[in-house]
mmCIF file of C-alpha atoms in Angstrom:
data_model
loop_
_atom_site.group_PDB
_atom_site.id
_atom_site.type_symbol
_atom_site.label_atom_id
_atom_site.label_comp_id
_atom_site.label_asym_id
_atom_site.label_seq_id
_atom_site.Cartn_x
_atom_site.Cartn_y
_atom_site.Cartn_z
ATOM 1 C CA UNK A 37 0.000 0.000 0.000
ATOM 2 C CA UNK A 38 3.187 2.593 1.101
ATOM 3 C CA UNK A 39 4.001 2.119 -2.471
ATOM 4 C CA UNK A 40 1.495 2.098 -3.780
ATOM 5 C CA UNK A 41 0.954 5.709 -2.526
ATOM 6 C CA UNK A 42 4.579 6.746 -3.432
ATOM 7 C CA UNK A 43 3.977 6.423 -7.196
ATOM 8 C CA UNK A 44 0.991 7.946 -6.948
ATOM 9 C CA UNK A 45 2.509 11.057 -4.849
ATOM 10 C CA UNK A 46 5.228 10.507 -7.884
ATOM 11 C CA UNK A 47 3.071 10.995 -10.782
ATOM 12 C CA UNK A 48 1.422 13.955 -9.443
ATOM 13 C CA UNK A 49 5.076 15.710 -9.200
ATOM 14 C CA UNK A 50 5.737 15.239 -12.539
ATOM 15 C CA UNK A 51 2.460 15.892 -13.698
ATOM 16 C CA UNK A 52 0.912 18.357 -11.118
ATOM 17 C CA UNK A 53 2.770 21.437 -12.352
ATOM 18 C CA UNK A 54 3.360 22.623 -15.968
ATOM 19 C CA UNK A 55 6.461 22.099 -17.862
ATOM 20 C CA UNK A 56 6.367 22.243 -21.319
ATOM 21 C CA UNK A 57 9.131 21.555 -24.069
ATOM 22 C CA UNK A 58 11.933 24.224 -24.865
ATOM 23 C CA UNK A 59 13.716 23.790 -27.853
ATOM 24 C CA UNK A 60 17.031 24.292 -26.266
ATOM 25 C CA UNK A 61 16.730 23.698 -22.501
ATOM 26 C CA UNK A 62 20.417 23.565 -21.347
ATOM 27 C CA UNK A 63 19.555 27.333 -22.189
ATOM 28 C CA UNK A 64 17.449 28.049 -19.475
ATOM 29 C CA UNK A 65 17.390 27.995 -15.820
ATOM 30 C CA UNK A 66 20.083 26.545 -13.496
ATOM 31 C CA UNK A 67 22.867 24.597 -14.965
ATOM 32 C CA UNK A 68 25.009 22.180 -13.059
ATOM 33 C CA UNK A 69 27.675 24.483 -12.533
ATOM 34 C CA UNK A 70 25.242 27.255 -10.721
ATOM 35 C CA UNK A 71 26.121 28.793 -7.260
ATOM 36 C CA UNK A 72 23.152 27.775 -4.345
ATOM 37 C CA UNK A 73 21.023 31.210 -3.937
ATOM 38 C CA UNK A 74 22.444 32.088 -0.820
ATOM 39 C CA UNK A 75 25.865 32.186 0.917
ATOM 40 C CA UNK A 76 26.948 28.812 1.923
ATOM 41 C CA UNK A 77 30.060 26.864 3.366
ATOM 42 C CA UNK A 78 31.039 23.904 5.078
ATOM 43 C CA UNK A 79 29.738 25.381 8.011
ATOM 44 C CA UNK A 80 26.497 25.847 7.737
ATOM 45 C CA UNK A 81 23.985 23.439 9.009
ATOM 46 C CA UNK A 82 21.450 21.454 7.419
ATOM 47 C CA UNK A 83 18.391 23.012 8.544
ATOM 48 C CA UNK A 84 14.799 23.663 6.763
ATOM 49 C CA UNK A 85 15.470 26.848 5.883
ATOM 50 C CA UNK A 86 18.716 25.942 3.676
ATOM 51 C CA UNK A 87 16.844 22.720 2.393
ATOM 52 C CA UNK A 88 13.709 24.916 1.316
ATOM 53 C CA UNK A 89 15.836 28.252 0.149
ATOM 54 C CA UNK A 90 18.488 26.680 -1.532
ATOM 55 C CA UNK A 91 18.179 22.732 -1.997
ATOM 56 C CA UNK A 92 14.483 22.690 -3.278
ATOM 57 C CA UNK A 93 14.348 26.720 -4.459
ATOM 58 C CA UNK A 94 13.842 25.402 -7.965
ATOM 59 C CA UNK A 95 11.003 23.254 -7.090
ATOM 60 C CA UNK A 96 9.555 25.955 -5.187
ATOM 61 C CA UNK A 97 8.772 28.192 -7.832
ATOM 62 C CA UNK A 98 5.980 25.776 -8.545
ATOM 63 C CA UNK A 99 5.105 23.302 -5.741
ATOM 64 C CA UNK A 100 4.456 26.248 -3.347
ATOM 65 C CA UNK A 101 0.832 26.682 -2.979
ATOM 66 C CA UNK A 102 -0.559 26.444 -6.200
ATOM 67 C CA UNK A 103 0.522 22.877 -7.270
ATOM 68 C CA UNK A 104 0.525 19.424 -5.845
ATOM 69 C CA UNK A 105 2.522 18.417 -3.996
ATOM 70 C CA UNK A 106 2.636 21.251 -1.500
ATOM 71 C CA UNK A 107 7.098 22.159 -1.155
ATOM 72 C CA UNK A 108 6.281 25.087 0.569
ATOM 73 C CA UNK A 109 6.194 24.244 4.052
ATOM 74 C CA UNK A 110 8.207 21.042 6.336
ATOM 75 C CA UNK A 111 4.905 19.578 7.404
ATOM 76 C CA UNK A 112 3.818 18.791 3.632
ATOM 77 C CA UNK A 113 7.409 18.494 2.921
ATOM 78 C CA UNK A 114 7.579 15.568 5.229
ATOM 79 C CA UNK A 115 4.568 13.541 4.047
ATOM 80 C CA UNK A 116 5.649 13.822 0.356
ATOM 81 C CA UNK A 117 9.742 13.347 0.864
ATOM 82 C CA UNK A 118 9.816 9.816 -0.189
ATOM 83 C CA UNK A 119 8.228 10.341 -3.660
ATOM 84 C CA UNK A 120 10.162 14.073 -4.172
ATOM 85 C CA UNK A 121 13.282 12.485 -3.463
ATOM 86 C CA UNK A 122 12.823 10.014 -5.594
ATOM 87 C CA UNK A 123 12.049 11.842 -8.540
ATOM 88 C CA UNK A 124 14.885 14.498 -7.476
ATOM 89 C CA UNK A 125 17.502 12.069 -7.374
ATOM 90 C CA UNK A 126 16.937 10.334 -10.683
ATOM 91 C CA UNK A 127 16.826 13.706 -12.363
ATOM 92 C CA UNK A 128 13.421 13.462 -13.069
ATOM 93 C CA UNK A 129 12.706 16.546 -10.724
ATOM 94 C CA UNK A 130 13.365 19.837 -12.129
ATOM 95 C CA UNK A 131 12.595 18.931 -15.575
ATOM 96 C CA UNK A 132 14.877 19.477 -18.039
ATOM 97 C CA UNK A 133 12.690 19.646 -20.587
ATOM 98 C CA UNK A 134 11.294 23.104 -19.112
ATOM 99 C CA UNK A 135 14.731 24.665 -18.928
ATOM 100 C CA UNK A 136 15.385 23.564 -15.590
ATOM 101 C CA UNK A 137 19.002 21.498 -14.495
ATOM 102 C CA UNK A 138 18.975 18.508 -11.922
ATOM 103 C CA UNK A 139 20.623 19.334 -8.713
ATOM 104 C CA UNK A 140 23.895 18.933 -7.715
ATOM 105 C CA UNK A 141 25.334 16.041 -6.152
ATOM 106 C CA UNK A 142 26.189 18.597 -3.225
ATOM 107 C CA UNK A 143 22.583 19.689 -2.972
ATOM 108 C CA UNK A 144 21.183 16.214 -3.105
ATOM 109 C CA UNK A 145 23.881 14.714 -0.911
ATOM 110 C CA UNK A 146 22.345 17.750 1.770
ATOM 111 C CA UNK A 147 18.764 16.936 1.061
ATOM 112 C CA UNK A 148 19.633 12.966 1.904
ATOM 113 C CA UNK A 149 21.934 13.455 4.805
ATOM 114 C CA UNK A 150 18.933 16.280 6.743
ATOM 115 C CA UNK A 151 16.247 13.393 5.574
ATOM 116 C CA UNK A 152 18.619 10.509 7.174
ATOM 117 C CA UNK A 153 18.684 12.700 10.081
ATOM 118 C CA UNK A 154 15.072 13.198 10.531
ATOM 119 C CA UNK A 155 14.215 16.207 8.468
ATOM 120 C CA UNK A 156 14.862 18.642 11.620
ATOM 121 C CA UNK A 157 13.928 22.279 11.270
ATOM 122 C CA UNK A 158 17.038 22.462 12.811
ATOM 123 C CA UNK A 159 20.452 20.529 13.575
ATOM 124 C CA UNK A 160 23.677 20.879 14.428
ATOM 125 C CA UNK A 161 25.401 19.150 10.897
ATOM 126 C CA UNK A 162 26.883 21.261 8.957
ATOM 127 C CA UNK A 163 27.508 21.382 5.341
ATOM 128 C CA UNK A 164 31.066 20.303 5.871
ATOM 129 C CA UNK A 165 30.224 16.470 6.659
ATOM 130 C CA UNK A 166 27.905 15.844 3.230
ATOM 131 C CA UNK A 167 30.816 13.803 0.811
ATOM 132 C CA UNK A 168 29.763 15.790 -2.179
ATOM 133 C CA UNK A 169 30.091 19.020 -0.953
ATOM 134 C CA UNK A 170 33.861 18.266 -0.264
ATOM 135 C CA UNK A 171 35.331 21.013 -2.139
ATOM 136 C CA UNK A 172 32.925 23.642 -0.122
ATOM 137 C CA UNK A 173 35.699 24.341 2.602
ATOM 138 C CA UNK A 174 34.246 25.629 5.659
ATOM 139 C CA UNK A 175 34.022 29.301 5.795
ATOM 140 C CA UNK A 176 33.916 30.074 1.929
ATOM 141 C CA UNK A 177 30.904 31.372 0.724
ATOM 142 C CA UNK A 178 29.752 30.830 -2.586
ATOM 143 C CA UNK A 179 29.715 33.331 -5.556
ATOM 144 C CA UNK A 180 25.954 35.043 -6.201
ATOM 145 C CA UNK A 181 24.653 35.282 -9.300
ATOM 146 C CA UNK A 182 25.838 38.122 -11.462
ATOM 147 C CA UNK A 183 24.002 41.427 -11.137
ATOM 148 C CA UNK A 184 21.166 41.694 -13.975
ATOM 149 C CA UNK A 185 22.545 44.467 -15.430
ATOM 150 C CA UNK A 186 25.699 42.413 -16.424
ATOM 151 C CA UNK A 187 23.963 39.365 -17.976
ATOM 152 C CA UNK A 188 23.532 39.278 -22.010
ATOM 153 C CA UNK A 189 20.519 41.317 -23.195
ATOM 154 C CA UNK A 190 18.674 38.010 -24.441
ATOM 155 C CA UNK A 191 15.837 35.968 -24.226
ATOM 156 C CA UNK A 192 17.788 33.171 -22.160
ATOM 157 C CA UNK A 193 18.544 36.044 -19.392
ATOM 158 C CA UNK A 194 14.994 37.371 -19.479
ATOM 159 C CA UNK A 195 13.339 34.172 -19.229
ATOM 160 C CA UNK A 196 16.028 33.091 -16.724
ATOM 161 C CA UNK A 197 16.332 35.349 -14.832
ATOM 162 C CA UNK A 198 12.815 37.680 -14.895
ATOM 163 C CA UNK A 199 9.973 35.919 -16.381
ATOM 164 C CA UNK A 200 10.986 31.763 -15.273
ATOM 165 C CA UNK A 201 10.650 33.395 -11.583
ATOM 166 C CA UNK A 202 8.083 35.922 -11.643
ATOM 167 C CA UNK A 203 5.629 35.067 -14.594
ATOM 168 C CA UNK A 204 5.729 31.050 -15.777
ATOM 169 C CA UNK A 205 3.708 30.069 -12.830
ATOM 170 C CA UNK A 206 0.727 31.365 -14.041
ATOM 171 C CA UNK A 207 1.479 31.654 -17.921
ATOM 172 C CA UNK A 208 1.009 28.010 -18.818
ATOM 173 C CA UNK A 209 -1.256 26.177 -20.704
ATOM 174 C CA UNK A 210 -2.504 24.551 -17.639
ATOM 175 C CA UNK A 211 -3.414 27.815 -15.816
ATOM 176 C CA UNK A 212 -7.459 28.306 -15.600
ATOM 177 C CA UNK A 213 -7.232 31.758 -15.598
ATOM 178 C CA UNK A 214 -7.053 34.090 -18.947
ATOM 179 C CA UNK A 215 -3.348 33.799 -18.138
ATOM 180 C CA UNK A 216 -2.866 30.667 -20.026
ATOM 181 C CA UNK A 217 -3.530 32.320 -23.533
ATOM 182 C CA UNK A 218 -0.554 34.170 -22.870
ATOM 183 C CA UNK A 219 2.812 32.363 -22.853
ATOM 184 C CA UNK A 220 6.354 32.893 -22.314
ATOM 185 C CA UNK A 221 8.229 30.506 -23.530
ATOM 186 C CA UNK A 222 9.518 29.226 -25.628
ATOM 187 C CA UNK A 223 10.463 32.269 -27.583
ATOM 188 C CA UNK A 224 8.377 31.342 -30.459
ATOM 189 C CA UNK A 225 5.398 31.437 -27.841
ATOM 190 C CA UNK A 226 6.558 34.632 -26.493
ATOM 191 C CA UNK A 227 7.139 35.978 -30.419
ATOM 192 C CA UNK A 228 3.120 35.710 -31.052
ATOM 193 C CA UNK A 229 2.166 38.105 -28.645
ATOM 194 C CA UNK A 230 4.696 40.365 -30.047
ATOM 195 C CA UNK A 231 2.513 43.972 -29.652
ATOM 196 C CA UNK A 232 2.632 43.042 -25.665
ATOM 197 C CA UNK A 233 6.416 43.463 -26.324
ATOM 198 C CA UNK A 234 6.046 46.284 -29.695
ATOM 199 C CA UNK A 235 9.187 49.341 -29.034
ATOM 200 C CA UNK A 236 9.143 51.519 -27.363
ATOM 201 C CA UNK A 237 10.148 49.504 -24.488
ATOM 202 C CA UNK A 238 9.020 52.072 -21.917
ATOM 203 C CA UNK A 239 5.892 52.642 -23.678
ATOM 204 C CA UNK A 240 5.030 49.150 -24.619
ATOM 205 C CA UNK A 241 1.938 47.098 -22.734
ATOM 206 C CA UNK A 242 3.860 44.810 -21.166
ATOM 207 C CA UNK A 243 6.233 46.858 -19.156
ATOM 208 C CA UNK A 244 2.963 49.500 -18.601
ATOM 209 C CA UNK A 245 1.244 46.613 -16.526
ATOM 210 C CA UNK A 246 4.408 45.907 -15.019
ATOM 211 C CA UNK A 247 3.833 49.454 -13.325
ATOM 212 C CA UNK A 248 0.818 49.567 -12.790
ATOM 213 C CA UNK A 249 -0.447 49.929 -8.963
ATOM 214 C CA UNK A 250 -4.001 48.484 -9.276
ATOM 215 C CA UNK A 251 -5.355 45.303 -9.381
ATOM 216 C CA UNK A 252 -4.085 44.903 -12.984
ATOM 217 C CA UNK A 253 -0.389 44.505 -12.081
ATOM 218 C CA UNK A 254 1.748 41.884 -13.662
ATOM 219 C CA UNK A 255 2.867 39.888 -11.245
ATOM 220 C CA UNK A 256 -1.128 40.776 -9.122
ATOM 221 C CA UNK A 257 -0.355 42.576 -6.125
ATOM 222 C CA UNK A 258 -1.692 39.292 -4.113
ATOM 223 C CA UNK A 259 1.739 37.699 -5.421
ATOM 224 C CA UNK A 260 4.299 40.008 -3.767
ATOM 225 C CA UNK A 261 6.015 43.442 -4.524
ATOM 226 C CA UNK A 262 6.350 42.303 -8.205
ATOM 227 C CA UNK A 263 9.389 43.655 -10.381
ATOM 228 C CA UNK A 264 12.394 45.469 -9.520
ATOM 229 C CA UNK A 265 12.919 48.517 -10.849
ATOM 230 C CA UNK A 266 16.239 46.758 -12.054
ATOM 231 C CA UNK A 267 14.175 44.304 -14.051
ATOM 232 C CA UNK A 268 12.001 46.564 -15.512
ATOM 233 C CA UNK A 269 14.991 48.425 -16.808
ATOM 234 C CA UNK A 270 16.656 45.083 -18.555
ATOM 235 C CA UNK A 271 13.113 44.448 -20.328
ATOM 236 C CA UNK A 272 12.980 47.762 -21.588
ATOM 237 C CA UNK A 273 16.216 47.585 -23.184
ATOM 238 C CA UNK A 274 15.895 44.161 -24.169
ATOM 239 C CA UNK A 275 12.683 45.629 -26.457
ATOM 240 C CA UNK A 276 14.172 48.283 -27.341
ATOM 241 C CA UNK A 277 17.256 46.113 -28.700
ATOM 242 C CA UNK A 278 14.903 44.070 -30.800
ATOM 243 C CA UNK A 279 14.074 41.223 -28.615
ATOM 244 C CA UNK A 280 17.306 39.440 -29.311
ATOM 245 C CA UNK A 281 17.034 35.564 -28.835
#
């Protein structure tokens, strides 16, 4: 019966969320040679808060309150680990074919050392004492992303970095809302709503309801603070530069 339920939980991961193909997706999202999100070394320990801001971050831009199963919170976390791990560790979890990269062997080698141990909220292991994560030495933090206004004015950085993040969650075609007839990826998708992204860049639809302050907003207000000013900025001139793929 246990496993019974465990394929079960794993078909809903794979099928709960929407990933759809990109023609390129080493292109996209995080590849095996990214940095975790924040600062970490061998001494940091292997707590919730580094599994679910840095281990699972990727699957957390989905399976965090609107998608099954629920990643957002240890108690669901818990209940679904056996299945998520699973699928995680056989690279079947992010999905490559949506432009997302497996994790590393560090960040799975933390994820099954803080399950071995329980799945505390916190402990007292430490980064340090997980195999694969030999060459973090203790004390080194890791290099953060580069700033947005250094990345390449293309697609791959938008989508990356701005619209993978802030917009995909609802633009799919498995969204209910009116927010599924408008995609972002891949850029072919993105290319037929082209007068949402028609120069000027300032002036253009898209980056208007990025602005606004009313119940219109793109991301809605009910979904945070929405995009930097920074971002805004590296859209414009992405329009303005012709949309360059």
């Amino acid at each position: 019966m246990r496993g019974l339920f465990s394929i079960i939980t794993c078909s809903l991961i794979l099928t709960a969320c929407n990933y759809n193909d990109i023609k390129d997706p080493n292109a996209f999202g995080r590849s095996s040679n990214d940095k975790m999100t924040s600062p970490v070394s061998g001494q940091t320990t292997l707590s919730w808060n580094l599994i679910k801001t840095n281990v699972l971050r990727t699957c957390t831009t989905c399976h965090a309150g609107r998608t099954a199963p629920e990643l957002g919170n240890l108690a669901s976390v818990r209940q679904s680990i056996n299945a998520s791990q699973s699928s995680i560790n056989s690279n079947a979890m992010p999905p490559s074919q949506s432009g997302y990269s497996a994790l590393t062997d560090c960040e799975k080698g933390i994820l099954d050392m803080w399950v071995r141990q329980g799945m505390p909220e916190t402990s007292t292991a430490t980064v340090s004492e997980v195999s694969a994560c030999a060459d973090q030495a203790p004390g080194s933090g890791q290099t953060p992303e580069p700033p947005l206004e250094e990345m390449p004015l293309t697609y791959q950085t938008v989508y990356s970095r701005i619209l993978q993040p802030q917009c995909v969650r609802c633009h799919n075609i498995d969204d209910t809302t009116s927010a599924a007839g408008i995609l972002f990826y891949p850029y072919e998708e993105l290319m037929k709503k082209e007068k949402l992204w028609r120069a000027p860049g300032a002036s253009s639809k898209l980056v208007k309801s990025l602005r606004r302050m009313d119940d219109k907003r793109m991301p809605p207000l009910k979904d945070g603070p929405g995009l930097t000013e920074k971002e805004i900025q590296f859209v414009i001139r992405w329009i303005d530069a012709g949309k360059p793929k």
